[in-house]
Short mmCIF file of C-alpha atoms in Angstrom, two decimals:
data_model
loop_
_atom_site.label_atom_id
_atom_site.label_comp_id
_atom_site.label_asym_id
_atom_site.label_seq_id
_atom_site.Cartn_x
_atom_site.Cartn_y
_atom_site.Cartn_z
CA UNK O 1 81.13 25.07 96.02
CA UNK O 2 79.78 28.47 97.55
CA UNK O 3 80.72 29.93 100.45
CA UNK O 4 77.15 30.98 102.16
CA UNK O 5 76.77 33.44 105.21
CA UNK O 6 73.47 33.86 106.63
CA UNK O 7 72.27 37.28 108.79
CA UNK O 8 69.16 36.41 111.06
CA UNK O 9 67.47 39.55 112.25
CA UNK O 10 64.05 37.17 113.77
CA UNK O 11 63.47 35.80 117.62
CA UNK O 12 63.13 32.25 117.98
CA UNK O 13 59.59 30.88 117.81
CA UNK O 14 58.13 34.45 116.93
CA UNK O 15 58.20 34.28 113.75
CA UNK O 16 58.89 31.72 110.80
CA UNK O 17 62.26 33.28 109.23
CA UNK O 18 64.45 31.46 112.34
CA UNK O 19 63.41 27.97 111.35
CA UNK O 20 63.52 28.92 107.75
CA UNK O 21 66.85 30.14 108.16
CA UNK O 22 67.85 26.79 109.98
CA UNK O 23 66.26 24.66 107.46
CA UNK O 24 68.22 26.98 104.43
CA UNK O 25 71.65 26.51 106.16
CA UNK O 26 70.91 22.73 106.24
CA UNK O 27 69.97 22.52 102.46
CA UNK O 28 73.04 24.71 102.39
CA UNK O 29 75.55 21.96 103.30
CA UNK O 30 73.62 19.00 101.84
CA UNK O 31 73.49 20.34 98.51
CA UNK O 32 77.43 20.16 98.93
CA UNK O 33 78.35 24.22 99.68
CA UNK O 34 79.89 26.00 102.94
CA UNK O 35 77.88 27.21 105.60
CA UNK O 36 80.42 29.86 106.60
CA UNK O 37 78.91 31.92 109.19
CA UNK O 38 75.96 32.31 110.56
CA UNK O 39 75.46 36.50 111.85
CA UNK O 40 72.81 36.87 114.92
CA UNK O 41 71.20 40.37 115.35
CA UNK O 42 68.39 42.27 116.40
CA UNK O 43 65.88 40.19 117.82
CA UNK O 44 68.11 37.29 116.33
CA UNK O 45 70.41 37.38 118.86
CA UNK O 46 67.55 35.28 121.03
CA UNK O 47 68.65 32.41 118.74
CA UNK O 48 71.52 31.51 120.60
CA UNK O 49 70.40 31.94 123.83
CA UNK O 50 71.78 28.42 126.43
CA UNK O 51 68.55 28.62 127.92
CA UNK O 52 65.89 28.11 125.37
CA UNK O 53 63.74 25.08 126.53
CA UNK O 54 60.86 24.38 123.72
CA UNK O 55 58.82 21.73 124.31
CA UNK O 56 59.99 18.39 123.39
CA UNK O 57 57.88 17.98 120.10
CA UNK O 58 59.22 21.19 118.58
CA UNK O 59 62.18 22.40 116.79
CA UNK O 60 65.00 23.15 119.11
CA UNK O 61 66.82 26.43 117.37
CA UNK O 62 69.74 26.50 119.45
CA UNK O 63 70.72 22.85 119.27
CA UNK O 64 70.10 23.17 115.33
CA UNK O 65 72.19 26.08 115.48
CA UNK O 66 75.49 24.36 117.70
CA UNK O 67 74.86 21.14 115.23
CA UNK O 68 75.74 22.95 112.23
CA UNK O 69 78.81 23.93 113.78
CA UNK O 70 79.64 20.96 115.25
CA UNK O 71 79.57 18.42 112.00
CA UNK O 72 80.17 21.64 109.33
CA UNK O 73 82.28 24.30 111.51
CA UNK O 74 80.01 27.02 110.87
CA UNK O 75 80.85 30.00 112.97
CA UNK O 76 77.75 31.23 115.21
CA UNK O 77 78.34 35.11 115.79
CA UNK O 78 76.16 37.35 118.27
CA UNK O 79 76.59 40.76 117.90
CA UNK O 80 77.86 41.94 121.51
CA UNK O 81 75.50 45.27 120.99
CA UNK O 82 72.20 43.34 120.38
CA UNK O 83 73.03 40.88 122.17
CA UNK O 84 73.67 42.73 125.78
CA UNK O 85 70.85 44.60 125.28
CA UNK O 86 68.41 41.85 125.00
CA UNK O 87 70.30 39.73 128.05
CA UNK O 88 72.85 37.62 125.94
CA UNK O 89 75.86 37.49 128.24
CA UNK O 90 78.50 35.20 128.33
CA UNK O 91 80.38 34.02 131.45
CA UNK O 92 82.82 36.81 131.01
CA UNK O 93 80.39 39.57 130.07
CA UNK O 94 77.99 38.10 132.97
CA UNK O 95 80.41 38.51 135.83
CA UNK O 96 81.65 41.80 134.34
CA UNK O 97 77.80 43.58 134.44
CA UNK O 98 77.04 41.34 137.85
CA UNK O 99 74.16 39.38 136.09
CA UNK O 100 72.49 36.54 137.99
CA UNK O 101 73.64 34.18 135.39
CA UNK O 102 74.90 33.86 132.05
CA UNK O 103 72.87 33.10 129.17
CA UNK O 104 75.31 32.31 126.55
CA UNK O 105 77.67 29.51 125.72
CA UNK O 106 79.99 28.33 122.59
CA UNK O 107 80.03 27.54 120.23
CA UNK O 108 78.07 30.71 120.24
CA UNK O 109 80.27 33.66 120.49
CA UNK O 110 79.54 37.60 121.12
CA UNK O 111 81.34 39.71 118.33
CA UNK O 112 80.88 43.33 116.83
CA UNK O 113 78.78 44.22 113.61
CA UNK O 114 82.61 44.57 111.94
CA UNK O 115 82.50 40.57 111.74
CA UNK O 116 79.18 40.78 109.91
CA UNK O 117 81.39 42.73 107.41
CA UNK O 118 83.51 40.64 107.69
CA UNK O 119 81.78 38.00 106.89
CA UNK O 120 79.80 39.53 103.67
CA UNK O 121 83.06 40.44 102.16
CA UNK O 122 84.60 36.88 102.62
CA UNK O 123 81.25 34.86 101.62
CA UNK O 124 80.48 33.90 98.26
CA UNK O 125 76.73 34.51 99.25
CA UNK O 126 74.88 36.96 102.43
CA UNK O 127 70.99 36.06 102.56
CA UNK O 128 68.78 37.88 105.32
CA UNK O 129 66.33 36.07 106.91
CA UNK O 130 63.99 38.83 108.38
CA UNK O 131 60.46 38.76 110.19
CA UNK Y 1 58.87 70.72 95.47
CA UNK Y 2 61.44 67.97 95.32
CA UNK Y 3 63.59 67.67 91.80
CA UNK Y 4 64.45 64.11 91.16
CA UNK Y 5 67.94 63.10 90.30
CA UNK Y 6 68.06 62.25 86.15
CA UNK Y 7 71.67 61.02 87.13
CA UNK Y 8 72.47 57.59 87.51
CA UNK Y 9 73.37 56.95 90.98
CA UNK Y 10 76.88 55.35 91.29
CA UNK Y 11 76.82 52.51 93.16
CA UNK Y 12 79.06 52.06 96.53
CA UNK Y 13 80.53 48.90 97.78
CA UNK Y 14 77.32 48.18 100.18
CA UNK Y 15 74.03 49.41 100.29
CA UNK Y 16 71.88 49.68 103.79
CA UNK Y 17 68.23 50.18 103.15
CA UNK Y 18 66.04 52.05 105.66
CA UNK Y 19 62.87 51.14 106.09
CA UNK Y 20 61.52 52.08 109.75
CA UNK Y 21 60.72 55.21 111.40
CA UNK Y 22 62.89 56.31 114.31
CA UNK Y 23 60.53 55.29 116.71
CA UNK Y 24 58.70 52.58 117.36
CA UNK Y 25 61.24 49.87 116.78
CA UNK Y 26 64.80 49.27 116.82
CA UNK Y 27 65.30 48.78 113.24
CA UNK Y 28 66.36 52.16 112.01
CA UNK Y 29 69.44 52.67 114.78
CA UNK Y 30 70.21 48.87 114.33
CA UNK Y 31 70.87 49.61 110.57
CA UNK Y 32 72.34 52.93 111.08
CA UNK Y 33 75.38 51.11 113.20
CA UNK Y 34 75.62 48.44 110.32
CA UNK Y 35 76.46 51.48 108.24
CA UNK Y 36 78.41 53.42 110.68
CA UNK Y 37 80.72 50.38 111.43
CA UNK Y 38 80.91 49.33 107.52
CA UNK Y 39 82.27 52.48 106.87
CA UNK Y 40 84.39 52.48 109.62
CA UNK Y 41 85.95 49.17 107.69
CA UNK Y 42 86.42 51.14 104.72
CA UNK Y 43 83.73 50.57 103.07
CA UNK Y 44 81.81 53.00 100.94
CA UNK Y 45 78.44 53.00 102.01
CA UNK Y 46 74.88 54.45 100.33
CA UNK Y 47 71.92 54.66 102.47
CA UNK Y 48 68.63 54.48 100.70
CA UNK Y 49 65.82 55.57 102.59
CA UNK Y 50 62.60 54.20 102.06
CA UNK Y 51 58.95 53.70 102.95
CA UNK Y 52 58.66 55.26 106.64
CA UNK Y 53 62.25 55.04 106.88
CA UNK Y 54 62.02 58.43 105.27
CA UNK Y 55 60.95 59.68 109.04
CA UNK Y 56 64.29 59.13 109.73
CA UNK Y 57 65.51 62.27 108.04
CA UNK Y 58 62.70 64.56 109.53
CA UNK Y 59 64.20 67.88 110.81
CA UNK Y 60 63.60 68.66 114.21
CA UNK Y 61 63.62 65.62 116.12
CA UNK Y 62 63.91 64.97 119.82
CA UNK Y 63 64.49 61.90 122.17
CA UNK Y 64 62.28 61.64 125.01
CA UNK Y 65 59.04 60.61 126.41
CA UNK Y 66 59.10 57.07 124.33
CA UNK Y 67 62.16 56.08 126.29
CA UNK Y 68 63.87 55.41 123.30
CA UNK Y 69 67.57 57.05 122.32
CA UNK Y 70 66.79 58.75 118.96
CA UNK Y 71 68.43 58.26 115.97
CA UNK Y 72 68.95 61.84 115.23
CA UNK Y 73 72.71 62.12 116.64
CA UNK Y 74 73.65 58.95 114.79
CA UNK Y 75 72.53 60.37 111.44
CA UNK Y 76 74.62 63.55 112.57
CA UNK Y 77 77.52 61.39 112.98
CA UNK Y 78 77.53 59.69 109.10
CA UNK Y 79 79.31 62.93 107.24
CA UNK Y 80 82.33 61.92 110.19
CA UNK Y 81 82.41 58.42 108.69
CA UNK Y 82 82.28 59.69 105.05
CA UNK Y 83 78.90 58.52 104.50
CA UNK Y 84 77.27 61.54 102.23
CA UNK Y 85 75.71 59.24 99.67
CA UNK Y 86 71.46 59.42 101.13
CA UNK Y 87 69.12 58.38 98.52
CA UNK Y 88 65.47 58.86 99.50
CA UNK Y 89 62.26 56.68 96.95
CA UNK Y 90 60.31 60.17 95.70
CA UNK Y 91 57.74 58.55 96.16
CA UNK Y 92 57.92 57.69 99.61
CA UNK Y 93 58.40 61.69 100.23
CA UNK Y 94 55.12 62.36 97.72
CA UNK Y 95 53.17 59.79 99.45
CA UNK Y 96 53.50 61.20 103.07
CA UNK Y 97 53.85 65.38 101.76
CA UNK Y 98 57.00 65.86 102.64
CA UNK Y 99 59.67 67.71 100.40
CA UNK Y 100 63.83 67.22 100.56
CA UNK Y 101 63.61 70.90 102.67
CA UNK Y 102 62.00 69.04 105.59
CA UNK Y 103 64.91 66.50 105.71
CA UNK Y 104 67.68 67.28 108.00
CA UNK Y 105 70.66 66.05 105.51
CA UNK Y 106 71.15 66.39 101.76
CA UNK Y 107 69.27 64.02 99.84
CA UNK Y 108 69.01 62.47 96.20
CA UNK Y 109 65.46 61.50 95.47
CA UNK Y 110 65.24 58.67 93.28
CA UNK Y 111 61.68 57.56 90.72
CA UNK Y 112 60.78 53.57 91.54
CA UNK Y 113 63.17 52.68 88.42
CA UNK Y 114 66.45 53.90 89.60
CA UNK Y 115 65.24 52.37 93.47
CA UNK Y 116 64.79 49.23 91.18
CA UNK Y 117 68.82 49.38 89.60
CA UNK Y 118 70.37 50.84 92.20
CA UNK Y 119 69.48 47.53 94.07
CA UNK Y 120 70.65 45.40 91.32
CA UNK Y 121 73.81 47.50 90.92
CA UNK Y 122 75.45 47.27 94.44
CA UNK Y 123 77.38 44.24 95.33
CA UNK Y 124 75.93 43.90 98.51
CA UNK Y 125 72.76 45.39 99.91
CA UNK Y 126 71.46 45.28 103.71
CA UNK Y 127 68.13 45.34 104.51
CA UNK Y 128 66.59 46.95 107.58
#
């Protein structure tokens, strides 16, 4: 068994490496290995945001996203930095800038770029999934 | 002219690969805090700059009318975090006439080969 980490630098919807990512965590745990951690950034950050609403007949990214951590405990980290910068606030980070609302929720969770580290030096495995 | 290195570059414990100008997109100061941060964790890091990530290094830049920050200061700020290993691909610099004297920071220029095994000889390598 392999300890897998995944870093997703692509937007929702915009461009195939999201839903490939997704689809590559799931083969992940079925073939029997750890999802570990999955790392949001750049225009990844979008991935995680409480609000996406694609239409019914599509892929829904987020819920894929909170699924894998709900039935395989895979941590989902934002980095804060990207993530502020492109609107993805939590309730905490929301009241402290006075947004209108928050846009963020766990199992998602805003981190710095050390837990990417982090996470590359504890995984057996980093892949990038880039546009 | 620009002498490239017959050495074999020694590998550090990650790798960040540079790929995008300063401008344009947010790739190049998104990969430069990977670095920044990586080394602030104790890491030793190598930046390899390549493609039109090689803008990056251009002397004489300036923030301004794009609206954008610059990266400039952040590449300032990488001797601080003990980040002196800069590899630039030779012949990214031959393909868009520049030489290491128009870079703003020491540089060892690398032929396509040792780009190729100085990829397969880091532990971990970032892309950006």
């Amino acid at each position: 068994m392999l300890n897998y980490a995944l870093l997703l630098h692509a937007a929702p919807y915009s461009h195939q490496a999201a839903l490939s990512a997704l689809r590559f965590a799931d083969t992940v745990v079925a073939n029997g290995h750890r999802m570990k951690t999955v790392f949001f950034y750049h225009d990844g950050v979008h991935n995680a945001s409480a609000l996406m609403a694609p239409p019914q007949d599509e892929v829904h990214l987020a819920d894929g996203w909170k699924r894998l951590h709900q039935e395989h405990g895979t941590e989902l980290l934002v980095c804060v930095a990207a993530g502020l910068r492109r609107g993805l606030l939590d309730v905490s980070e929301a009241n402290r800038h006075g947004a209108v609302s928050h846009s963020l929720e766990a199992p998602f969770e805003l981190t710095g770029v050390g837990q990417l580290i982090d996470a590359m030096l504890t995984s057996d495995r980093m892949i990038t999934f880039a546009p | 002219m620009t002498d490239v290195s017959t050495s074999r570059p020694v590998p550090q414990d990650l790798l960040v690969v540079l790929r995008h100008p300063p401008h344009g997109t947010h790739w190049l100061r998104e990969g430069l805090d990977v670095a920044l941060v990586a080394a602030a964790f104790g890491q030793r890091v190598g930046l390899l700059f390549q493609g039109d990530g090689i803008y990056a290094l251009l002397k004489g830049q300036q923030a301004g009318a794009l609206g954008q920050k610059g990266t400039h200061p952040q590449l300032a700020m990488l001797e601080m975090y003990d980040i002196e290993t800069l590899w630039v691909s030779a012949r990214g610099l031959n393909e868009r006439g520049l030489s290491t004297d128009d870079l703003m920071l020491p540089v060892v220029p690398l032929e396509a080969s040792a780009v190729t095994e100085l990829l397969q000889r880091h532990p971990h390598t970032l892309i950006f």
